XYZ file of C-alpha atoms in Angstrom:
583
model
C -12.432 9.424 -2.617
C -8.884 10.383 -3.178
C -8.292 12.092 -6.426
C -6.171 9.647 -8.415
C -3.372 10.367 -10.208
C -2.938 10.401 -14.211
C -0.214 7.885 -14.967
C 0.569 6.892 -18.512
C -0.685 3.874 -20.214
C 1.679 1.230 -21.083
C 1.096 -1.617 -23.804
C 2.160 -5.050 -22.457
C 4.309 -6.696 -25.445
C 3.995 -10.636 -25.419
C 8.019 -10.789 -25.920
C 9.384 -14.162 -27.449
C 10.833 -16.086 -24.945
C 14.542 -15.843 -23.991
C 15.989 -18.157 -21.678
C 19.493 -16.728 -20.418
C 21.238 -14.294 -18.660
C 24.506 -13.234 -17.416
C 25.427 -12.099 -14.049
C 28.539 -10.328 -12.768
C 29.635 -11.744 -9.769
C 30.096 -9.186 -6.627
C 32.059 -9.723 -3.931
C 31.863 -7.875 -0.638
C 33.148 -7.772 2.805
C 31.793 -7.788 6.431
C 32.905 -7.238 9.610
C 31.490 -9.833 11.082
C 32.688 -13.721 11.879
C 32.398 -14.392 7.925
C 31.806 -12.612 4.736
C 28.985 -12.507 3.016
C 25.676 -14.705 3.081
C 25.756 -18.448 2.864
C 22.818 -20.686 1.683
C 23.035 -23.962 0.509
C 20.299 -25.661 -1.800
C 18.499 -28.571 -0.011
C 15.532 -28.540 -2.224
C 15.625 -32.654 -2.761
C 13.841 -33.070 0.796
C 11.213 -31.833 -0.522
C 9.265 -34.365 -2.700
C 6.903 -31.959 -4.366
C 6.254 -30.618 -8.130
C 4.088 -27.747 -8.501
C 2.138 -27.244 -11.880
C -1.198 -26.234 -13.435
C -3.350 -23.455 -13.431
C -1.419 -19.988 -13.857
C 1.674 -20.639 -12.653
C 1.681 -18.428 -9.120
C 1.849 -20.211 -6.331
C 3.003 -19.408 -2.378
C 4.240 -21.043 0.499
C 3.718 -20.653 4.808
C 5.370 -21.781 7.160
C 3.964 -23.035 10.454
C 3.904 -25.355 13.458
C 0.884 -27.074 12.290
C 1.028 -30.292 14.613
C 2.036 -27.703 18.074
C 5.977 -30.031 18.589
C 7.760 -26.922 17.994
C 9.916 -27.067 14.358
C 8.656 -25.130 11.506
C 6.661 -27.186 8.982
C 5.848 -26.255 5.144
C 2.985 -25.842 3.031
C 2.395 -25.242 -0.493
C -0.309 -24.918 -2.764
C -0.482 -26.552 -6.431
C -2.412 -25.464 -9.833
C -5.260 -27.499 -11.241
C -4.807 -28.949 -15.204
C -5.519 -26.165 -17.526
C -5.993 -28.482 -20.546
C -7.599 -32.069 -20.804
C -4.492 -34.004 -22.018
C -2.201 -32.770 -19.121
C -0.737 -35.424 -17.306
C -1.273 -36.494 -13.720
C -2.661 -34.627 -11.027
C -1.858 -31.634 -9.031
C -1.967 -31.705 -5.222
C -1.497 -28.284 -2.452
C 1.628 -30.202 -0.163
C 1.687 -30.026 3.388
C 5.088 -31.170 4.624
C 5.863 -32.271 8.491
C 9.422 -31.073 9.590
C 11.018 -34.770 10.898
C 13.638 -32.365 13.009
C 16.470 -33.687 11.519
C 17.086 -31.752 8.357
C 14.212 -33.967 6.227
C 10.700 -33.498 5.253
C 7.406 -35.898 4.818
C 4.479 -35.294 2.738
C 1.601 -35.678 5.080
C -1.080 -34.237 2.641
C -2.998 -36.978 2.291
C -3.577 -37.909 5.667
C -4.246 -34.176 7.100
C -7.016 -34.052 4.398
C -5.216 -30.792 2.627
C -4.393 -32.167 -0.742
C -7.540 -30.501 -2.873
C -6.604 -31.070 -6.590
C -9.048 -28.309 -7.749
C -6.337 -25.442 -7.947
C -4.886 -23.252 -5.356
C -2.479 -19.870 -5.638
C -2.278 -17.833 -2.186
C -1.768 -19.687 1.461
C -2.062 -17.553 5.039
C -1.987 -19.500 8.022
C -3.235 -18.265 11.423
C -5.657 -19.745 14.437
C -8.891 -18.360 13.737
C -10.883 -19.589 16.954
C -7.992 -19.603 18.880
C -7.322 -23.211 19.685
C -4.086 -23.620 19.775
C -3.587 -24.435 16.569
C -3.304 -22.768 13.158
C -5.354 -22.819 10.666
C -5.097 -22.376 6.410
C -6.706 -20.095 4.115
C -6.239 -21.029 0.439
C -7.226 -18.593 -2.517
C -8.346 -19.681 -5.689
C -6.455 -20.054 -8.921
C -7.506 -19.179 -12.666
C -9.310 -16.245 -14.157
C -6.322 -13.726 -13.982
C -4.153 -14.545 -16.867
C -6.014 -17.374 -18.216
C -9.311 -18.216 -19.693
C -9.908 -20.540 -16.695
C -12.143 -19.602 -14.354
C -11.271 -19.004 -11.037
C -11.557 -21.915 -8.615
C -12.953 -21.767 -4.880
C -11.215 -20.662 -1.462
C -10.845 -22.914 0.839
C -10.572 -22.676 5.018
C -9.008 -25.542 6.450
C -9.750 -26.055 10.242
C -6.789 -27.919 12.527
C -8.073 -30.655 14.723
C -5.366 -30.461 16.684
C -4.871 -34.163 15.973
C -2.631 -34.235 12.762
C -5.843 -33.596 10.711
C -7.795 -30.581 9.124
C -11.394 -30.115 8.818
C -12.653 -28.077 5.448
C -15.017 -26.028 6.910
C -14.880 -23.460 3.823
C -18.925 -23.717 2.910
C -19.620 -23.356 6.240
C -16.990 -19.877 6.997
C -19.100 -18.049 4.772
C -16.326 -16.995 2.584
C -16.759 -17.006 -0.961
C -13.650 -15.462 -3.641
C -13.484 -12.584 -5.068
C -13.758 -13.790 -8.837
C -9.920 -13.525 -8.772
C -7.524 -13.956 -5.737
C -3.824 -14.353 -5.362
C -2.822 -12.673 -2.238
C -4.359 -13.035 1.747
C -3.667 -11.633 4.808
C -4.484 -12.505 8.453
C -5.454 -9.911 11.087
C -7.538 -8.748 14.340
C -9.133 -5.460 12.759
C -10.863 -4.677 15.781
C -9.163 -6.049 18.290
C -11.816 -8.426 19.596
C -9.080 -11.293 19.585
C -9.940 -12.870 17.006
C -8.350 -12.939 13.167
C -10.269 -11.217 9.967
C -9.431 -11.969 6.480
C -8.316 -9.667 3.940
C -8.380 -10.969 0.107
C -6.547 -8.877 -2.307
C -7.819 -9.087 -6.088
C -5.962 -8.910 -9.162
C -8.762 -8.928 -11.827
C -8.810 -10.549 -14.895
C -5.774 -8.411 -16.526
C -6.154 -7.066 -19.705
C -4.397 -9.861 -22.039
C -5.880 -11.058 -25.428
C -9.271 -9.849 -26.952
C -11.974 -12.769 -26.882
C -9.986 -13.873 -23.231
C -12.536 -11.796 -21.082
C -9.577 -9.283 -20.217
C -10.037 -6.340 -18.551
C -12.801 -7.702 -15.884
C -12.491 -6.060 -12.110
C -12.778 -7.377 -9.315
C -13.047 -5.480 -5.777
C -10.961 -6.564 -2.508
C -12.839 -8.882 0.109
C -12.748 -8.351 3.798
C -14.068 -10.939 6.038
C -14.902 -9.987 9.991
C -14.456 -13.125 12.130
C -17.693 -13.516 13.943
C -16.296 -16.200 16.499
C -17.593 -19.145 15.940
C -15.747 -20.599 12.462
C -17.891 -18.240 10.436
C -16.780 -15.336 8.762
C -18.968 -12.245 7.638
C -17.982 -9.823 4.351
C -18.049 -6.305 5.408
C -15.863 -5.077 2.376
C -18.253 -2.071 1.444
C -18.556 -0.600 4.520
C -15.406 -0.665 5.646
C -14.236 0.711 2.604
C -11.735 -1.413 1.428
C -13.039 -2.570 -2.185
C -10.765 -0.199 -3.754
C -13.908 0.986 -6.218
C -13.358 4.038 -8.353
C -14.850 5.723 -11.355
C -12.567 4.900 -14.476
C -11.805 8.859 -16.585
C -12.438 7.542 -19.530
C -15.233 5.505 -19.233
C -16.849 6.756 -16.051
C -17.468 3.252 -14.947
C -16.794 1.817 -11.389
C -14.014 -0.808 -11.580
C -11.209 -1.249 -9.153
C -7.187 -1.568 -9.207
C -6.126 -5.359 -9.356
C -4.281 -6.119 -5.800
C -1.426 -8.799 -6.178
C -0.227 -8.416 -2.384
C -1.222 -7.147 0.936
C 0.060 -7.212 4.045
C -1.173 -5.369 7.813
C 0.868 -3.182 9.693
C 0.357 -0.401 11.822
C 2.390 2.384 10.802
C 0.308 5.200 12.935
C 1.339 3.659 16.117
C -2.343 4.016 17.103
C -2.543 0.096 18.088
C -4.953 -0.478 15.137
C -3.860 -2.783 12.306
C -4.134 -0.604 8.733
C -4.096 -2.108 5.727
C -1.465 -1.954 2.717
C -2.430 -3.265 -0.682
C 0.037 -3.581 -3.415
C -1.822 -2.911 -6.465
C -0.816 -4.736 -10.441
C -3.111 -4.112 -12.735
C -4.961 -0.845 -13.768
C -6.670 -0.666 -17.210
C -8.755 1.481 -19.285
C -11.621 -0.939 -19.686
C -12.293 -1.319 -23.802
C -9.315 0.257 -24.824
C -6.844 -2.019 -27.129
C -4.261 -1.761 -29.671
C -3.963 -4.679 -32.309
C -6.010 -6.346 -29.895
C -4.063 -5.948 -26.562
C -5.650 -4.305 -23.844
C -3.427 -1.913 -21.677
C -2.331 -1.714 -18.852
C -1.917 1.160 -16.469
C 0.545 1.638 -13.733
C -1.064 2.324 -10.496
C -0.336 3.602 -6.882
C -0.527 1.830 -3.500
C -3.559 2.027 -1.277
C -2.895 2.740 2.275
C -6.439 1.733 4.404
C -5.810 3.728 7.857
C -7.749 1.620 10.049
C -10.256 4.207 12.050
C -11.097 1.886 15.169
C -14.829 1.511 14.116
C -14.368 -1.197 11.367
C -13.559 1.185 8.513
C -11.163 2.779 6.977
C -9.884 5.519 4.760
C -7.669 5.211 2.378
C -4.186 8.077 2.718
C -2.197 6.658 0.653
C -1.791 9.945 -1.324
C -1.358 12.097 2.218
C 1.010 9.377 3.129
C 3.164 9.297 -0.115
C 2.369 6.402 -1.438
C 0.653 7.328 -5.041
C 3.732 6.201 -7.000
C 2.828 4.145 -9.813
C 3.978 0.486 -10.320
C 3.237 -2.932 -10.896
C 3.400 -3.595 -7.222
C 3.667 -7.453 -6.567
C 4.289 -8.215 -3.386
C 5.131 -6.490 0.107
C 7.277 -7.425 2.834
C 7.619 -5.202 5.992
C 10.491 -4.731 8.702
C 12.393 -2.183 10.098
C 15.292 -1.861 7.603
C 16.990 1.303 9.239
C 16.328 0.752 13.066
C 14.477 3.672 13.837
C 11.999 1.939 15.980
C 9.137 2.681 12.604
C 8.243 -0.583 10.079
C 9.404 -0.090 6.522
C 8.347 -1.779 3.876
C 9.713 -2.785 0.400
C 7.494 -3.683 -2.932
C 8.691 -5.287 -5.474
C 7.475 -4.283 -9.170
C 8.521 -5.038 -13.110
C 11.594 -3.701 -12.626
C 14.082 -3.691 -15.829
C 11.962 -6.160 -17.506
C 11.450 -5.039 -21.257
C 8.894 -2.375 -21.774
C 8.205 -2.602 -18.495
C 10.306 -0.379 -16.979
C 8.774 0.463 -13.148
C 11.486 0.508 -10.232
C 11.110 -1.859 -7.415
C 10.383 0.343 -4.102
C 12.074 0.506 -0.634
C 9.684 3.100 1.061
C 10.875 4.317 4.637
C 8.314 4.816 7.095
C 8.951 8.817 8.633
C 7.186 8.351 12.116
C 4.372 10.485 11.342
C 2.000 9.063 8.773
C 4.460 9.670 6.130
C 6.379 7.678 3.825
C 9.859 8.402 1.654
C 10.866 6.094 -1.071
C 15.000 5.679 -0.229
C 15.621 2.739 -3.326
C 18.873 2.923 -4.234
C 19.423 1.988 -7.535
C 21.018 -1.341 -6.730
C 17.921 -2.016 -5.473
C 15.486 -0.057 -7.920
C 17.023 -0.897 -11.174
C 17.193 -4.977 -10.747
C 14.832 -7.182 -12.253
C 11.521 -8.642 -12.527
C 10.252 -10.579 -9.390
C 7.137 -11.540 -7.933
C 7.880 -12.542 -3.973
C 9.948 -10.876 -2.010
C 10.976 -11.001 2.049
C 12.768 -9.240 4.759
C 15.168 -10.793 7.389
C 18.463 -10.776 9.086
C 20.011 -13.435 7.429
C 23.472 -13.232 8.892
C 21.848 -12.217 12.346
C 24.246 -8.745 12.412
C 21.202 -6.840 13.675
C 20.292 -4.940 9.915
C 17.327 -6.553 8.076
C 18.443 -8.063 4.424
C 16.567 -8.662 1.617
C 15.863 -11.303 -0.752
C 13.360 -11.164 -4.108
C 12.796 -13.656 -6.869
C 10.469 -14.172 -9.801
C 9.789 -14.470 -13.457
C 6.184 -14.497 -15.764
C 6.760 -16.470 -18.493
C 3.183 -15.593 -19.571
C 4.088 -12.296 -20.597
C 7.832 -13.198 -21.740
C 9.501 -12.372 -18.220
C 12.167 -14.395 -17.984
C 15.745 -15.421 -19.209
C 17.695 -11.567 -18.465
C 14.346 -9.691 -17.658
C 13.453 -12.020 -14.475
C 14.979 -12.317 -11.015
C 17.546 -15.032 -10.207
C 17.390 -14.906 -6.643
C 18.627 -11.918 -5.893
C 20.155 -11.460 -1.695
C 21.173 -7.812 -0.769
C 23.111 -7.388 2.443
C 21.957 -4.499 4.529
C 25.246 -2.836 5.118
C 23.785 -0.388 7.972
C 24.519 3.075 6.642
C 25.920 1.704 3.549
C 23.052 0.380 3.042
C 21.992 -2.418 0.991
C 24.438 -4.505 -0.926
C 23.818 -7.362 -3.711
C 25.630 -10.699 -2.600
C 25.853 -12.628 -5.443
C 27.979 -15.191 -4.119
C 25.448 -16.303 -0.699
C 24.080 -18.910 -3.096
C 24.485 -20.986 -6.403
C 20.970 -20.806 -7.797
C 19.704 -19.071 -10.479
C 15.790 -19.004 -11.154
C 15.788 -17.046 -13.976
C 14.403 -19.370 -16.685
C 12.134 -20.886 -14.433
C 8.713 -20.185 -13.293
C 8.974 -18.264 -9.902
C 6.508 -16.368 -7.586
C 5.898 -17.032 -4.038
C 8.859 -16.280 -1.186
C 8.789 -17.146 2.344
C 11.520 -16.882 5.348
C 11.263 -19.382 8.310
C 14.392 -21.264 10.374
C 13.088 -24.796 9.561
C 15.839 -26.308 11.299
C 16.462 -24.318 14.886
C 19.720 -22.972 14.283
C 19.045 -19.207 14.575
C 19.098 -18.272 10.913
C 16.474 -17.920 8.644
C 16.117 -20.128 5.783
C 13.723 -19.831 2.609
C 11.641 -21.661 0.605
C 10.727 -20.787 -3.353
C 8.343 -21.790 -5.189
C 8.905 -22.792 -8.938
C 6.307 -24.531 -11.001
C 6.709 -26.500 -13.929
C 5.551 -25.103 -17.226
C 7.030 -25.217 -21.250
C 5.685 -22.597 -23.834
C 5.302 -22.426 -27.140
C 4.625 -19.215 -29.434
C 2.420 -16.704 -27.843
C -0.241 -16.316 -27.523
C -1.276 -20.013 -27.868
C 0.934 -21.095 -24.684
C 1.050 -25.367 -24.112
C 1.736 -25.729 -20.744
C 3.915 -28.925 -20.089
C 3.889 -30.296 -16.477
C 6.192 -33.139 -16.813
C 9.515 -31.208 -16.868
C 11.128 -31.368 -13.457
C 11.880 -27.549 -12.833
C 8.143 -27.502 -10.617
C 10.182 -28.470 -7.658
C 10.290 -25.226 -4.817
C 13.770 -24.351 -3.818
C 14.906 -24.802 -0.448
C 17.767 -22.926 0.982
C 19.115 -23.489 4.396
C 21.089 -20.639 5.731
C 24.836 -21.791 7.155
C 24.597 -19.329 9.219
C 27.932 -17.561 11.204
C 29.139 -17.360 14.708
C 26.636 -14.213 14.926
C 24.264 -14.247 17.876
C 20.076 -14.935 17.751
C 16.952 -14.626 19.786
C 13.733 -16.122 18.148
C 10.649 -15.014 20.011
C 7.474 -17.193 20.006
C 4.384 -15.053 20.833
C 1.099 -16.644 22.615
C -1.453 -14.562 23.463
C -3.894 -15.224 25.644
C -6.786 -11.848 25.464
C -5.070 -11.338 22.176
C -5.240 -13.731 19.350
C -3.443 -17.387 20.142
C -0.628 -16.510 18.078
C 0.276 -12.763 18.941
C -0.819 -11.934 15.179
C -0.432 -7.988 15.013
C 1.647 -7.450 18.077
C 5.127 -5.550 18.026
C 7.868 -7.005 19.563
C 11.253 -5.262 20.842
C 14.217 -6.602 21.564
C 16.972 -4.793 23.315
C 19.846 -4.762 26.021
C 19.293 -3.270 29.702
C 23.624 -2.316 29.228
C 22.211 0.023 26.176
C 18.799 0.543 25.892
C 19.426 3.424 23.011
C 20.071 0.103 20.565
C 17.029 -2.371 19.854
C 15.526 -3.761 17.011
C 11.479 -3.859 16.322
C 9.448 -7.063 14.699
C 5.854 -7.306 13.701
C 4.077 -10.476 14.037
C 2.208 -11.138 10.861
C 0.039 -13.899 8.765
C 0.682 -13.047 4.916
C 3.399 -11.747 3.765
C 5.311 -11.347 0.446
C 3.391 -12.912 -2.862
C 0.857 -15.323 -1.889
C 2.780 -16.724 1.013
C 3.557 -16.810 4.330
C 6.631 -16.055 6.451
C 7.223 -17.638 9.698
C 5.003 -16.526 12.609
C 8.266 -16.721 15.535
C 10.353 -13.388 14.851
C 14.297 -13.591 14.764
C 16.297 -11.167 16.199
C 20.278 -10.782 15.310
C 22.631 -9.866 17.758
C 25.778 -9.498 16.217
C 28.963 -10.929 17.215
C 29.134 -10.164 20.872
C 25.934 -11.289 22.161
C 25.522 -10.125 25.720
C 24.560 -12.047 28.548
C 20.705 -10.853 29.157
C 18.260 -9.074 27.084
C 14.541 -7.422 27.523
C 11.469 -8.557 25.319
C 8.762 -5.838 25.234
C 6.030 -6.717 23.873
C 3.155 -4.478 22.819
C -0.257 -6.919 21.997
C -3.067 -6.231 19.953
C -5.152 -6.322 23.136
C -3.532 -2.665 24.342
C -1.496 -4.644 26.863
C 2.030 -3.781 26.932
C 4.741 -6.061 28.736
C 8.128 -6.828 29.381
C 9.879 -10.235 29.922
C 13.731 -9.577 31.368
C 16.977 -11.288 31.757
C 16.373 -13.220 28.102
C 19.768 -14.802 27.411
C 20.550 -15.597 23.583
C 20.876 -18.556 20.990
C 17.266 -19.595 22.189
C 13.560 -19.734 21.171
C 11.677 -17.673 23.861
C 8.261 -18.259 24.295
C 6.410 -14.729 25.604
C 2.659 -15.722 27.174
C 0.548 -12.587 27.431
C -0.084 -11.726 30.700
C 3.085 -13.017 32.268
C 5.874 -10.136 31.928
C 6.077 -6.902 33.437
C 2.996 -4.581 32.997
C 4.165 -1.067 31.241
């Protein structure tokens, strides 16, 4: 067991609310057909109002009825007191193609009123079509306790099949966070299930319980089979003070291999450490704690480097998003964390991968010293070949919000200028409001990706007696469509065929025969961010001279690598294992 490091305890203050903020506006330039990013809200398509439970809530995008357009879903809360009104349904929304959205929950048998916070889609027998996780909500900030998981099976006819007693999977006592991958490269998709714990709030709450990660081998046949102990993911250690066996709470986790070794590893973003027992005017504390880094060893374990790796930095991490920010050809990935927030004060983290097991942490301190946010994501929004970023989020639980919480912050990646805030790509600001799960998808074909975040309704009064009201209208996600530029765009859409159906896990390249030296790198991935999904067809940018071919290579989780030449741009390629060139 890694030694672990000795981080200073924090108490967490329940701040009085305050619901403002003022931001400087920023302008910047780009070389490119227009400056600066361009989003424009189309959130009233989407006739949905998130509310219950805890408040944290995510979203996926996915192709869910196989006609090729992006569809939505999101999950919804559960009542948390008897006198709330109405009812709270998960939404799954089928893209019309023509801008608009329609709720289809009902009659794909997805709605579940019983409380949902974390969504990963991916095709777990390998029919075709994908298929929906759901964690539970309650039990980590609230009294409630924590409802059931749920695995939805697609029928492939518009319908879904709750097979979740049957899968074998049961929650971890807390859940926010999933993640889709083939751990041993059998071809079919395991389940990870990251585990906040019930963090240390108010005494007489049941604060300070742990709860250890899940992972769940597919066995092939809809059913699922836990092997978290010995693979050695639960994340168990003995506590120094008390010498009992508890574990790190895990808001986020995401797979990527960052070996190279064609084995997925596994990167949890841990939330909430605590001294179990310890409180002060009857607050428990909190503890900062460090990243774990599972290096997958190719026999269904794994070890955990994250301190040989460079990872034991202490944080509030909350969600992870991977990509290739710098081009070297290695995936990066960037953590959000508290932030500025009041007495809170842990930098978010932009940690560069080295290209031999290694990892720097190269936040600037436009990026570092922002604030508060929950879900975060990775893409090249104005397609100029650099991967941007965008983060949002606020916890009004804890008094996050108003100045101390996110309002939607885009930063331009700038190439070796590096990352740049654009305050001016979009009109919103989500600070007051209730914000946590993030994803990136082009719902609408035009090359540029788009985003979807979820808000959910809630009203409090003093702490730490909270009244959640769910009849205020600010529960509606946000929806922002991306107006794109004149910029060119390759979206690649992965089906494997000895792999898993939807290329989960493999690494895609894109570059140009004229100047091989200059590509750009993509992961194909099911969870991502907070809670949420980001779409499973990579988009490449290509700048403002396109040229007029361009090589795929694609290396699959099945060892096969391939490549698929003379790939012109502005399209959505479709690359079918087995049918490129052998490498």
């Amino acid at each position: 067991m890694n030694k672990r490091l000795k981080i200073n305890q924090i108490k967490v203050l329940l701040a009085p609310l305050v619901i403002c903020l003022v931001i400087s506006q920023q302008v910047s330039s780009k070389t490119f057909s227009r400056k600066g990013l361009n989003f424009e809200d189309k959130s009233t398509v989407l006739d949905f109002r998130r509310g219950g439970g805890e408040g944290l809530g995510g979203a996926a995008w996915l192709d869910y009825d196989k006609d090729g357009d992006l569809d939505l879903f999101m999950t919804n809360g559960r009542k948390m007191f008897n006198n709330s009104p109405g009812r709270f349904e998960n939404g799954l929304f089928r893209n019309n193609g023509d801008g608009t959205f329609t709720n289809v929950s009902q009659q794909a048998g997805v709605a579940f009123t019983y409380g949902n916070s974390g969504v990963v889609v991916g095709d777990i027998d390998n029919d075709g079509y994908p298929d929906i996780f759901l964690s539970g909500d309650g039990h980590a900030v609230s009294p409630l306790i924590q409802s059931p998981v749920r695995l939805y099976h697609n029928q492939g006819d518009g319908t879904f099949r709750d097979i979740s007693w049957k899968s074998k999977i049961k929650g971890g006592g807390t859940e926010w966070s999933a993640a889709m991958a083939d751990i041993n490269n059998d071809g079919y998709l395991d389940i990870f299930i990251a585990s906040p714990g019930h963090i240390p709030f108010v005494r007489g709450f049941g604060g300070g319980r742990s709860h250890p990660n899940k992972l769940y081998l597919n066995n092939g046949d809809l059913t699922f089979t836990d092997i978290s102990k010995s693979a050695g993911i639960t994340g168990l250690y003995v506590d120094e003070v008390t010498g009992k066996t508890i574990s790190d709470g895990a808001c986020a986790v995401g797979f990527s291999d960052y070996n190279d070794d064609n084995l997925l590893d596994i990167f949890v973003a841990n939330c909430n450490g605590f001294k179990v027992g310890q409180q002060i005017y009857g607050t428990e504390l909190l503890r900062a704690t460090p990243f774990n880094l599972f290096r997958n060893n190719g026999d269904k374990t794994f070890t955990d480097v994250a301190t040989e790796a460079g990872l034991d930095i202490p944080g509030f991490w909350m969600a992870m998003t991977f990509g290739d920010f710098n081009n070297d050809g290695h995936i990066d990935f960037f953590s959000s964390s508290t932030g500025t927030a009041s007495n809170l004060l842990f930098p978010h983290a932009l940690m560069q991968n080295n290209g031999n097991g290694t990892f720097t942490d190269v936040t600037s301190s436009i990026l570092a010293e922002t604030p508060f946010s929950w879900g975060a994501t990775m893409a090249d929004f104005d397609n100029d070949g650099d991967l941007d970023l965008f983060k949002a989020g606020s916890l009004p639980v804890f008094g996050v919000i108003g100045s101390d919480a996110s309002p939607g912050e885009f930063f331009r990646n700038e190439g070796n200028r590096g990352f740049v805030a654009d305050l001016n790509a979009t009109d919103i600001d989500l600070s007051g409001d209730n914000v946590s799960g993030v994803a990136q998808g082009d719902y609408n074909g035009d090359g540029f990706p788009d985003l979807v975040v979820i808000r959910s309704a809630f009203q409090v009064t003093t702490p730490p007696f909270y009244n959640f009201n769910f009849d205020i209208p600010n529960g509606q996600p946000v929806l922002l469509q991306n107006k794109g530029n004149n910029n060119g765009w390759l979206t690649i859409r992965p089906v494997g065929t000895i792999s898993n159906r939807m290329g989960i896990g493999a690494r895609i390249e894109v570059f140009s025969p004229s100047n091989p030296q200059v590509s750009q790198v993509r992961e194909v991935r099911a969870g991502s961010s907070f809670a949420s999904s980001e779409s499973p067809w990579p988009t490449f940018g290509l700048g403002s001279f396109p040229v007029s071919n361009y090589s795929v290579k694609v290396s699959w989780p099945s060892g096969l690598i391939e490549v698929f030449i003379g790939v012109s741009a502005r399209q959505v390629f479709e690359v079918v294992e087995g049918m490129g060139k052998q490498q």
